[in-house]
Amino acid sequence: MKASGLLSGAAGRRLITAIPFLWLVVFFFAPFLIVLAISLSRSRFGIPPYEPLISNGALAVRPDNYLFLLGDPLYITALANSLQIAATSAVICSLVGYPIALGIARAPLRWRTPLLLAVVLPFWTSFLIRVYAWIALLSGDGVFNQAFLALGLIEQPIQMLHSSFAVHLGIVYSYLPFMVLPLYAALERQDIGLLEAASDLGAHPWRAFLTITLPLSLPGVLAGFLLVFIPAVGEFIIPELLGDSGTIMIGKVLWTEFFNNRDWPLASALATVLLLLIVAPLAWLEQLRLKRDRARR
Amino acid sequence: MKRLSPWLLSMMTLGYLFLYGPILSLVVYSFNDSRLVTVWGGVSTKWYGSLAENEKLLSAAWLSLKIAAASATGAILLGTLSAIALVRFGRFRGRFVFSAMTAAPLVMPEVITGLSMLLLFVSLQQVVGWPDGRSALTIAIAHITFATAYVTIVVRARLSQMDLSLEEAALDLGARPLRVFMTITLPLIAPSLIAGWLLAFTLSLDDLVIASFVSGPGSSTLPMVVFSSVRLGLTPEINALATILLVTVAVCVIFAGRALRQRDQK
């Protein structure tokens, strides 16, 4: 791109770049180095509640926290739970979100914006309050149990709140807009002519969907999956309010280590592991994308 | 235009019911006379009255609004600068790192952002004596940092679609760069600035996790107060609060939508 002359002076440009750059280095990047450093320290009573990394002029680096994490099944379970719950929820989310996105993409033009707004609107209200709504609905004397009892489907209230079901439901509900938006973007671009051609040639709508619409929308499905999966892995509020001891997720463990046990170094080690879990698939995808771009060229 | 198939239409309806059912139930039960959130006891607006007398909740709400306004304003400044740098300055040294840093907060789990910001503030206090303890200020700094990423995306999208010829014409006619920015660029990207500000404001107002890490004594935000009261048990006051919040958001979105449509029609 040629110089646009927005701020022609080199000094002006440097200033415009430097202000946000420095802010992000100090308040976003540097903190991770500190987390990494403190994860190699040991907790102690006092302020701050960790031992300094440099004591008596010697560097005191200990991998104890990581060894402890690997040795205790609680943490391994929490990690496995987080990955499994986030992945399952993201898949369910795509199943729920797909018809919505497809419906909006095929709706008359003037309806698309209001329909899309209606999907995003709940996102603008409080996350906490949307999770809170489910507590009342799922509780022992909540709407669902009352309805099922009245219909005679069940003899006594079933435990829906504080279960794996509730956690999945909470994640699907809270992150649905993140799934619908990329799906809609992928579906809206599709050429309707392809479907018309298929139908002219006698293909059943389902077959046309499976061989044309679905394959063409797969990048949108993948984007939606990641947008749900990534924040869900580190989720704290949903397992805390809707889950039980069987759905302990890594975000909740980190919270407990930090606030209840005041073990800052262990919480830091957990944060580092969680970060790696998230960065690894993203880096892998980026690699794939680069390879594909190169192959195209 | 072909009609939507009945199957798709019914799935879509179910989807919207799923999205709005729980929210509707919140609103309905905010007018419940009973203290129990799940048992209907007649219509009443008493929870709105008791909400208005809940000092703790009100002061937390006021603090949250102030923090959200400050964070959104800070994030707009930083986000616009980074969007300009990323769209207009072509390749520069550190561009990759810069671009990664403006996008990373989007995918960062809140527990990690919260913990890392807290450890930064604690370390800074030890080394340079600032910030002095945790307060609304540290919450605002944390919120500015993660909201900047969202603002950057919104403004960047607008800037990269912009027609450069107007700016070039003004420059050719001898206008100074700053003047070109103020009279041409700024008005053209204004909608994205407003959208970005509102997004940052909402994100800050909604944040529980990061604020819990970096807040200090006496700086409990609204989500923190709501969270602790939800943990103790359900109360219809929260339903009343949720209803007020919902109505505010809905009104804002409808107004914004109408304003945008009028702009487009011009």
Coordinates of C-alpha atoms in Angstrom, one line a residue:
Chain A
M1 CA 0.0 0.0 0.0
K2 CA 1.3 3.4 -0.8
A3 CA 1.8 6.1 1.7
S4 CA -1.7 7.5 2.3
G5 CA -0.4 10.7 3.9
L6 CA -2.6 10.4 6.9
L7 CA 0.2 11.6 9.0
S8 CA 3.0 12.1 6.7
G9 CA 5.8 12.6 9.1
A10 CA 7.8 9.6 10.1
A11 CA 7.7 10.8 13.7
G12 CA 3.9 11.0 13.7
R13 CA 3.7 7.5 12.4
R14 CA 6.1 6.2 15.0
L15 CA 4.1 7.9 17.7
I16 CA 0.8 6.5 16.5
T17 CA 2.2 3.0 16.5
A18 CA 4.2 3.3 19.7
I19 CA 1.4 4.3 22.0
P20 CA -0.8 1.2 21.6
F21 CA 2.3 -1.0 21.1
L22 CA 3.8 0.0 24.4
W23 CA 0.5 -0.2 26.2
L24 CA 0.0 -3.8 25.0
V25 CA 3.6 -4.8 25.7
V26 CA 3.3 -3.5 29.3
F27 CA -0.2 -4.6 30.1
F28 CA -0.7 -7.6 27.9
F29 CA 2.6 -9.2 27.0
A30 CA 4.8 -8.6 30.1
P31 CA 2.1 -10.1 32.4
F32 CA 2.6 -13.4 30.7
L33 CA 6.3 -13.4 31.4
I34 CA 5.5 -12.7 35.0
V35 CA 3.0 -15.5 35.1
L36 CA 5.6 -17.8 33.6
A37 CA 8.2 -16.6 36.2
I38 CA 5.9 -17.0 39.2
S39 CA 4.8 -20.4 38.1
L40 CA 8.4 -21.5 38.7
S41 CA 8.4 -20.1 42.2
R42 CA 7.0 -21.5 45.5
S43 CA 4.1 -20.2 47.6
R44 CA 4.7 -18.9 51.0
F45 CA 2.8 -16.9 53.7
G46 CA 3.2 -13.2 53.2
I47 CA 2.8 -10.4 50.8
P48 CA 3.2 -11.2 48.0
P49 CA 2.4 -14.9 48.7
Y50 CA 5.3 -16.3 46.6
E51 CA 9.0 -16.6 47.1
P52 CA 11.2 -14.2 45.1
L53 CA 12.9 -15.9 42.1
I54 CA 16.2 -14.4 42.9
S55 CA 17.3 -15.0 46.5
N56 CA 20.8 -14.3 47.8
G57 CA 22.0 -13.5 44.3
A58 CA 21.1 -17.0 43.0
L59 CA 18.2 -17.8 40.6
A60 CA 15.8 -20.1 42.4
V61 CA 13.8 -21.8 39.6
R62 CA 11.7 -24.8 40.6
P63 CA 9.6 -26.9 38.3
D64 CA 7.8 -28.2 41.4
N65 CA 4.4 -26.8 40.4
Y66 CA 4.4 -28.5 37.0
L67 CA 5.4 -31.8 38.5
F68 CA 2.7 -31.4 41.1
L69 CA 0.1 -30.8 38.4
L70 CA 1.2 -33.8 36.5
G71 CA 1.2 -36.0 39.6
D72 CA -2.3 -35.1 40.9
P73 CA -5.2 -36.7 39.0
L74 CA -7.4 -33.8 40.0
Y75 CA -5.7 -31.5 37.6
I76 CA -5.4 -34.0 34.8
T77 CA -9.1 -34.7 35.2
A78 CA -10.0 -31.0 35.2
L79 CA -7.9 -30.5 32.0
A80 CA -9.5 -33.5 30.3
N81 CA -13.0 -32.3 31.4
S82 CA -12.4 -28.8 30.0
L83 CA -11.4 -30.1 26.6
Q84 CA -14.1 -32.6 26.4
I85 CA -16.9 -30.3 27.7
A86 CA -15.8 -27.5 25.4
A87 CA -15.5 -29.7 22.3
T88 CA -18.9 -31.5 22.9
S89 CA -20.6 -28.1 23.6
A90 CA -19.1 -26.6 20.4
V91 CA -20.4 -29.5 18.3
I92 CA -23.9 -29.2 19.9
C93 CA -23.7 -25.5 19.3
S94 CA -23.0 -26.0 15.6
L95 CA -26.0 -28.4 15.4
V96 CA -28.3 -25.8 17.0
G97 CA -26.7 -22.8 15.2
Y98 CA -26.7 -24.3 11.7
P99 CA -30.4 -24.2 11.0
I100 CA -30.6 -20.7 12.5
A101 CA -27.8 -19.4 10.3
L102 CA -29.1 -21.2 7.2
G103 CA -32.6 -19.8 7.8
I104 CA -31.3 -16.3 8.1
A105 CA -29.1 -16.7 5.0
R106 CA -32.1 -17.9 3.0
A107 CA -34.6 -15.4 4.4
P108 CA -35.7 -12.4 2.3
L109 CA -33.1 -9.7 2.3
R110 CA -35.0 -7.2 4.4
W111 CA -35.4 -9.8 7.1
R112 CA -31.8 -10.8 7.4
T113 CA -30.5 -7.8 9.5
P114 CA -33.3 -7.9 12.1
L115 CA -33.0 -11.7 12.4
L116 CA -29.2 -11.5 12.8
L117 CA -29.6 -8.7 15.3
A118 CA -32.0 -10.9 17.3
V119 CA -29.3 -13.5 17.5
V120 CA -26.7 -11.0 18.7
L121 CA -28.9 -9.1 21.1
P122 CA -28.7 -11.5 24.0
F123 CA -24.9 -11.2 23.7
W124 CA -25.2 -7.5 24.6
T125 CA -27.0 -8.3 27.9
S126 CA -25.1 -9.6 30.9
F127 CA -23.4 -13.0 30.5
L128 CA -23.8 -13.6 34.2
I129 CA -27.5 -12.9 34.1
R130 CA -28.1 -15.3 31.2
V131 CA -26.4 -18.1 33.1
Y132 CA -28.4 -17.1 36.2
A133 CA -31.7 -17.5 34.2
W134 CA -30.9 -21.2 33.8
I135 CA -30.5 -21.8 37.5
A136 CA -34.1 -21.0 38.1
L137 CA -35.3 -22.9 35.0
L138 CA -33.4 -26.1 35.8
S139 CA -33.8 -26.2 39.6
G140 CA -35.8 -28.9 41.4
D141 CA -38.9 -26.8 41.5
G142 CA -38.1 -25.0 38.2
V143 CA -40.3 -24.7 35.1
F144 CA -39.0 -27.9 33.4
N145 CA -39.5 -30.1 36.5
Q146 CA -42.9 -28.7 37.1
A147 CA -44.0 -29.2 33.5
F148 CA -42.6 -32.8 33.4
L149 CA -44.4 -33.5 36.7
A150 CA -47.7 -32.1 35.5
L151 CA -47.5 -34.1 32.3
G152 CA -46.8 -37.3 34.4
L153 CA -43.5 -37.9 32.6
I154 CA -41.6 -38.1 35.9
E155 CA -42.6 -39.2 39.4
Q156 CA -40.3 -36.8 41.2
P157 CA -38.1 -33.9 40.2
I158 CA -35.0 -34.9 38.4
Q159 CA -31.6 -33.4 39.1
M160 CA -30.9 -31.1 36.1
L161 CA -29.1 -28.2 37.8
H162 CA -25.5 -28.9 38.9
S163 CA -24.9 -31.6 36.3
S164 CA -22.9 -32.2 33.2
F165 CA -26.0 -31.6 31.2
A166 CA -26.5 -28.1 32.7
V167 CA -22.9 -27.1 32.0
H168 CA -23.2 -28.2 28.3
L169 CA -26.5 -26.4 28.0
G170 CA -25.1 -23.3 29.6
I171 CA -22.1 -23.2 27.2
V172 CA -24.3 -23.8 24.1
Y173 CA -26.7 -21.1 25.2
S174 CA -24.1 -18.5 26.1
Y175 CA -21.9 -19.0 23.0
L176 CA -24.6 -19.6 20.4
P177 CA -24.1 -16.1 18.7
F178 CA -20.4 -16.9 18.2
M179 CA -21.4 -20.0 16.2
V180 CA -24.2 -18.4 14.2
L181 CA -22.3 -15.3 13.0
P182 CA -19.4 -17.1 11.1
L183 CA -21.9 -19.8 9.9
Y184 CA -24.1 -17.1 8.5
A185 CA -21.1 -15.3 6.8
A186 CA -20.2 -18.6 5.1
L187 CA -23.7 -19.5 4.1
E188 CA -24.7 -16.1 2.9
R189 CA -21.9 -16.0 0.3
Q190 CA -23.0 -19.2 -1.3
D191 CA -24.3 -19.1 -4.9
I192 CA -28.0 -20.1 -4.8
G193 CA -27.6 -21.0 -8.5
L194 CA -25.8 -24.2 -7.5
L195 CA -28.8 -25.4 -5.5
E196 CA -31.2 -24.5 -8.3
A197 CA -29.1 -26.5 -10.8
A198 CA -29.1 -29.5 -8.4
S199 CA -32.8 -29.2 -8.0
D200 CA -33.4 -28.9 -11.8
L201 CA -31.3 -32.0 -12.2
G202 CA -33.7 -33.8 -9.8
A203 CA -31.6 -33.9 -6.6
H204 CA -33.6 -34.2 -3.4
P205 CA -33.2 -31.0 -1.2
W206 CA -31.5 -33.1 1.4
R207 CA -29.0 -34.5 -1.1
A208 CA -28.4 -31.0 -2.4
F209 CA -27.8 -29.8 1.2
L210 CA -25.3 -32.6 1.9
T211 CA -23.3 -32.4 -1.3
I212 CA -23.4 -28.6 -1.9
T213 CA -24.4 -26.4 1.1
L214 CA -22.7 -28.3 3.9
P215 CA -19.3 -28.8 2.3
L216 CA -19.1 -25.2 1.1
S217 CA -19.9 -24.0 4.6
L218 CA -17.3 -26.1 6.4
P219 CA -14.8 -23.1 6.9
G220 CA -17.7 -21.3 8.7
V221 CA -18.3 -24.4 10.8
L222 CA -14.6 -24.6 11.8
A223 CA -14.5 -20.8 12.6
G224 CA -17.6 -21.2 14.7
F225 CA -16.3 -24.3 16.5
L226 CA -13.1 -22.4 17.4
L227 CA -14.9 -19.3 18.6
V228 CA -17.0 -21.5 20.9
F229 CA -14.4 -24.0 21.9
I230 CA -11.6 -21.5 22.8
P231 CA -13.4 -19.4 25.4
A232 CA -15.3 -22.4 26.7
V233 CA -12.1 -24.3 27.6
G234 CA -11.2 -21.6 30.2
E235 CA -14.8 -21.0 31.3
F236 CA -15.3 -20.3 35.0
I237 CA -18.8 -18.9 35.5
I238 CA -20.7 -21.7 33.9
P239 CA -19.1 -24.7 35.7
E240 CA -19.2 -22.7 38.9
L241 CA -22.9 -21.9 38.8
L242 CA -24.4 -24.8 36.8
G243 CA -21.9 -27.6 37.4
D244 CA -21.0 -30.1 40.1
S245 CA -18.0 -32.0 41.3
G246 CA -18.0 -34.1 38.1
T247 CA -17.7 -31.1 35.8
I248 CA -14.7 -29.3 37.4
M249 CA -13.0 -27.3 34.6
I250 CA -9.6 -25.9 34.5
G251 CA -10.8 -22.3 34.8
K252 CA -12.6 -23.1 38.1
V253 CA -9.6 -25.0 39.5
L254 CA -7.4 -22.0 38.7
W255 CA -9.9 -19.7 40.4
T256 CA -10.0 -21.9 43.5
E257 CA -6.2 -22.2 43.7
F258 CA -5.9 -18.5 43.5
F259 CA -8.8 -17.2 45.7
N260 CA -9.4 -20.0 48.2
N261 CA -6.0 -21.6 48.5
R262 CA -4.0 -18.5 47.8
D263 CA -1.5 -20.6 45.9
W264 CA -0.4 -18.0 43.3
P265 CA 2.5 -20.0 41.8
L266 CA 0.3 -23.1 41.3
A267 CA -2.4 -20.9 39.7
S268 CA 0.3 -19.4 37.4
A269 CA 1.4 -22.9 36.4
L270 CA -2.2 -23.8 35.6
A271 CA -2.5 -20.6 33.5
T272 CA 0.6 -21.5 31.6
V273 CA -0.7 -25.0 30.8
L274 CA -4.1 -23.7 29.8
L275 CA -2.4 -21.1 27.5
L276 CA -0.4 -23.8 25.8
L277 CA -3.6 -25.8 25.3
I278 CA -5.2 -22.9 23.5
V279 CA -2.2 -21.7 21.5
A280 CA -1.2 -25.1 20.2
P281 CA -4.3 -25.7 18.0
L282 CA -4.3 -22.1 16.8
A283 CA -0.7 -22.3 15.8
W284 CA -1.4 -25.6 14.0
L285 CA -4.3 -24.0 12.1
E286 CA -2.2 -21.0 11.2
Q287 CA 0.4 -23.4 9.9
L288 CA -2.2 -25.2 7.8
R289 CA -3.5 -21.9 6.4
L290 CA 0.0 -20.7 5.5
K291 CA 0.7 -24.1 3.7
R292 CA -2.5 -23.8 1.8
D293 CA -1.8 -20.2 0.8
R294 CA 1.6 -21.3 -0.4
A295 CA 0.2 -24.2 -2.4
R296 CA -2.2 -21.9 -4.1
R297 CA 0.5 -19.5 -5.2
Chain B
M1 CA -37.1 -15.9 -3.7
K2 CA -38.1 -19.4 -2.6
R3 CA -40.0 -19.8 0.6
L4 CA -38.1 -21.3 3.5
S5 CA -38.9 -25.0 3.9
P6 CA -41.2 -25.8 6.8
W7 CA -38.6 -27.9 8.4
L8 CA -36.0 -25.1 8.4
L9 CA -38.6 -22.6 9.6
S10 CA -39.6 -24.7 12.5
M11 CA -35.9 -25.4 13.5
M12 CA -35.3 -21.7 13.3
T13 CA -38.3 -20.9 15.5
L14 CA -37.0 -23.4 18.1
G15 CA -33.6 -21.8 17.9
Y16 CA -35.0 -18.4 18.7
L17 CA -37.3 -19.8 21.4
F18 CA -34.1 -21.3 23.0
L19 CA -32.4 -17.9 22.8
Y20 CA -35.2 -15.9 24.2
G21 CA -37.1 -18.3 26.5
P22 CA -34.8 -18.0 29.5
I23 CA -34.6 -14.3 29.1
L24 CA -38.4 -14.0 29.0
S25 CA -38.7 -16.2 32.1
L26 CA -36.3 -13.7 33.9
V27 CA -38.6 -10.8 33.0
V28 CA -41.8 -12.6 33.9
Y29 CA -40.5 -13.7 37.3
S30 CA -39.2 -10.2 38.1
F31 CA -42.9 -9.3 38.5
N32 CA -43.5 -12.2 40.8
D33 CA -44.9 -11.5 44.2
S34 CA -43.3 -14.5 45.8
R35 CA -39.9 -14.5 47.3
L36 CA -39.2 -17.8 45.6
V37 CA -37.9 -17.3 42.1
T38 CA -39.5 -20.5 40.8
V39 CA -43.0 -20.3 42.4
W40 CA -45.6 -17.9 41.0
G41 CA -47.4 -15.8 43.6
G42 CA -49.2 -13.1 41.7
V43 CA -48.1 -9.9 40.0
S44 CA -46.1 -7.3 41.9
T45 CA -43.5 -4.7 41.3
K46 CA -42.1 -4.8 44.8
W47 CA -38.7 -6.2 43.7
Y48 CA -38.1 -3.0 41.7
G49 CA -38.8 -1.1 44.8
S50 CA -36.4 -3.1 46.9
L51 CA -33.8 -2.9 44.2
A52 CA -34.0 0.9 44.4
E53 CA -33.2 0.6 48.1
N54 CA -30.3 -1.8 47.8
E55 CA -27.4 0.5 48.5
K56 CA -24.7 -2.1 47.9
L57 CA -26.1 -3.0 44.4
L58 CA -26.7 0.6 43.4
S59 CA -23.2 1.8 44.4
A60 CA -21.7 -1.2 42.6
A61 CA -23.8 -0.3 39.5
W62 CA -22.6 3.3 39.6
L63 CA -19.0 2.2 40.0
S64 CA -19.4 -0.2 37.1
L65 CA -20.8 2.5 34.8
K66 CA -17.9 4.8 35.6
I67 CA -15.3 2.1 35.0
A68 CA -17.1 1.1 31.7
A69 CA -17.2 4.7 30.4
A70 CA -13.6 5.3 31.2
S71 CA -12.5 1.9 29.8
A72 CA -14.5 2.4 26.6
T73 CA -13.0 5.8 26.1
G74 CA -9.5 4.6 26.7
A75 CA -10.0 1.6 24.4
I76 CA -11.4 3.8 21.6
L77 CA -8.2 5.9 21.7
L78 CA -5.8 2.9 21.7
G79 CA -7.9 0.8 19.4
T80 CA -8.2 3.6 16.8
L81 CA -4.4 4.2 16.9
S82 CA -3.6 0.5 16.4
A83 CA -6.2 0.2 13.6
I84 CA -4.6 3.2 11.8
A85 CA -1.2 1.7 12.3
L86 CA -2.2 -1.7 11.0
V87 CA -4.3 -0.5 8.0
R88 CA -2.3 2.5 6.9
F89 CA 1.3 2.0 7.7
G90 CA 2.0 -1.0 5.4
R91 CA 4.8 -3.1 6.7
F92 CA 6.8 -1.9 9.6
R93 CA 9.1 -3.6 12.0
G94 CA 7.2 -5.5 14.7
R95 CA 4.0 -5.4 12.7
F96 CA 3.5 -9.2 13.2
V97 CA 3.9 -9.0 16.9
F98 CA 1.8 -5.9 17.1
S99 CA -1.0 -7.5 15.1
A100 CA -0.9 -10.7 17.2
M101 CA -1.0 -8.6 20.4
T102 CA -4.1 -6.7 19.3
A103 CA -5.9 -10.0 18.4
A104 CA -4.7 -12.2 21.3
P105 CA -6.9 -10.8 24.0
L106 CA -10.0 -12.0 22.0
V107 CA -9.1 -15.7 22.5
M108 CA -7.5 -15.4 25.9
P109 CA -9.5 -17.1 28.7
E110 CA -10.5 -14.5 31.2
V111 CA -9.0 -16.3 34.1
I112 CA -5.5 -16.0 32.5
T113 CA -6.0 -12.4 31.6
G114 CA -7.2 -11.6 35.2
L115 CA -4.4 -13.5 36.9
S116 CA -1.6 -12.1 34.7
M117 CA -2.9 -8.5 35.1
L118 CA -3.0 -9.0 38.9
L119 CA 0.5 -10.4 39.0
L120 CA 1.7 -7.4 36.9
F121 CA 0.1 -4.9 39.2
V122 CA 1.6 -6.6 42.3
S123 CA 5.0 -6.7 40.7
L124 CA 4.8 -3.1 39.5
Q125 CA 3.9 -2.0 43.0
Q126 CA 6.9 -3.8 44.4
V127 CA 9.3 -2.4 41.9
V128 CA 8.1 1.1 41.1
G129 CA 5.5 1.7 43.9
W130 CA 2.6 2.1 41.3
P131 CA -0.3 1.3 41.3
D132 CA -0.8 1.8 45.0
G133 CA -3.0 -1.2 45.8
R134 CA -5.9 -2.4 43.7
S135 CA -8.8 -0.2 42.9
A136 CA -11.2 1.0 40.2
L137 CA -8.1 2.2 38.4
T138 CA -6.6 -1.2 38.0
I139 CA -9.9 -2.6 36.8
A140 CA -10.1 0.2 34.2
I141 CA -6.6 -0.5 33.0
A142 CA -7.4 -4.2 32.6
H143 CA -10.6 -3.5 30.8
I144 CA -9.0 -1.0 28.4
T145 CA -6.4 -3.6 27.5
F146 CA -8.8 -6.4 26.5
A147 CA -11.4 -4.0 25.0
T148 CA -8.8 -2.5 22.8
A149 CA -8.6 -5.7 20.8
Y150 CA -12.4 -5.5 20.1
V151 CA -12.2 -1.9 19.1
T152 CA -9.2 -2.5 16.8
I153 CA -11.2 -5.1 14.9
V154 CA -14.2 -2.9 14.5
V155 CA -12.3 0.2 13.4
R156 CA -9.9 -1.8 11.3
A157 CA -12.7 -3.3 9.2
R158 CA -14.1 0.2 8.6
L159 CA -10.7 1.8 7.8
S160 CA -9.8 -0.9 5.3
Q161 CA -13.0 -0.4 3.4
M162 CA -12.6 3.3 3.2
D163 CA -12.0 5.1 -0.1
L164 CA -8.6 6.8 0.0
S165 CA -9.3 9.2 -2.8
L166 CA -11.0 11.8 -0.7
E167 CA -8.0 12.0 1.7
E168 CA -5.6 12.2 -1.3
A169 CA -7.6 14.9 -2.9
A170 CA -7.6 17.0 0.3
L171 CA -3.9 16.5 0.6
D172 CA -3.3 17.5 -3.0
L173 CA -5.3 20.6 -2.4
G174 CA -2.8 21.4 0.4
A175 CA -4.7 20.5 3.6
R176 CA -2.5 19.5 6.5
P177 CA -2.5 15.8 7.5
L178 CA -4.1 16.5 10.9
R179 CA -6.8 18.6 9.3
V180 CA -7.5 15.9 6.7
F181 CA -7.8 13.4 9.6
M182 CA -10.2 15.6 11.6
T183 CA -12.4 16.7 8.7
I184 CA -12.5 13.6 6.5
T185 CA -11.2 10.4 8.1
L186 CA -12.8 10.9 11.5
P187 CA -16.3 11.6 10.3
L188 CA -16.1 8.6 7.9
I189 CA -15.0 6.2 10.6
A190 CA -17.3 7.7 13.2
P191 CA -20.0 4.9 13.1
S192 CA -17.3 2.3 13.8
L193 CA -16.0 4.4 16.7
I194 CA -19.5 4.6 18.2
A195 CA -20.0 0.8 17.7
G196 CA -16.6 0.1 19.2
W197 CA -17.2 2.4 22.2
L198 CA -20.5 0.7 22.9
L199 CA -19.0 -2.8 22.6
A200 CA -16.1 -1.9 24.9
F201 CA -18.6 -0.3 27.3
T202 CA -20.8 -3.5 27.4
L203 CA -17.7 -5.8 27.7
S204 CA -16.5 -3.8 30.7
L205 CA -19.9 -3.6 32.3
D206 CA -20.3 -7.4 31.9
D207 CA -16.9 -8.6 33.1
L208 CA -16.8 -10.6 36.3
V209 CA -13.7 -12.7 36.1
I210 CA -11.0 -10.1 35.3
A211 CA -12.5 -7.6 37.6
S212 CA -12.5 -10.1 40.5
F213 CA -8.8 -10.6 40.1
V214 CA -7.7 -7.0 39.8
S215 CA -10.2 -5.3 42.1
G216 CA -9.3 -4.2 45.6
P217 CA -11.3 -3.7 48.8
G218 CA -14.2 -1.2 48.2
S219 CA -14.1 -1.6 44.5
S220 CA -16.7 -4.3 43.9
T221 CA -18.3 -4.0 40.5
L222 CA -21.9 -4.8 39.7
P223 CA -21.2 -8.3 38.3
M224 CA -19.1 -9.1 41.4
V225 CA -22.0 -8.1 43.7
V226 CA -24.5 -10.0 41.5
F227 CA -22.3 -13.1 41.5
S228 CA -21.9 -13.2 45.2
S229 CA -25.6 -12.8 45.8
V230 CA -26.4 -15.5 43.2
R231 CA -24.0 -17.9 45.0
L232 CA -25.9 -17.4 48.2
G233 CA -29.2 -18.1 46.5
L234 CA -31.7 -16.8 44.0
T235 CA -33.4 -13.5 44.7
P236 CA -36.1 -11.8 42.5
E237 CA -34.1 -8.5 42.9
I238 CA -31.6 -9.9 40.4
N239 CA -34.5 -10.6 38.0
A240 CA -35.6 -7.0 38.3
L241 CA -32.1 -5.8 37.7
A242 CA -31.8 -8.1 34.6
T243 CA -35.1 -6.8 33.3
I244 CA -33.9 -3.2 33.6
L245 CA -30.7 -4.1 31.8
L246 CA -32.5 -5.9 29.0
V247 CA -34.9 -3.1 28.4
T248 CA -32.0 -0.6 28.2
V249 CA -30.1 -2.7 25.8
A250 CA -33.1 -3.4 23.6
V251 CA -34.0 0.3 23.4
C252 CA -30.4 1.2 22.5
V253 CA -30.2 -1.4 19.8
I254 CA -33.5 -0.4 18.3
F255 CA -32.5 3.2 18.2
A256 CA -29.1 2.4 16.8
G257 CA -30.7 0.2 14.1
R258 CA -33.1 3.0 13.1
A259 CA -30.4 5.6 13.0
L260 CA -28.3 3.3 10.8
R261 CA -31.2 2.7 8.4
Q262 CA -31.9 6.4 8.1
R263 CA -28.2 7.0 7.4
D264 CA -28.2 4.3 4.7
Q265 CA -31.4 5.7 3.1
K266 CA -29.8 9.2 2.7

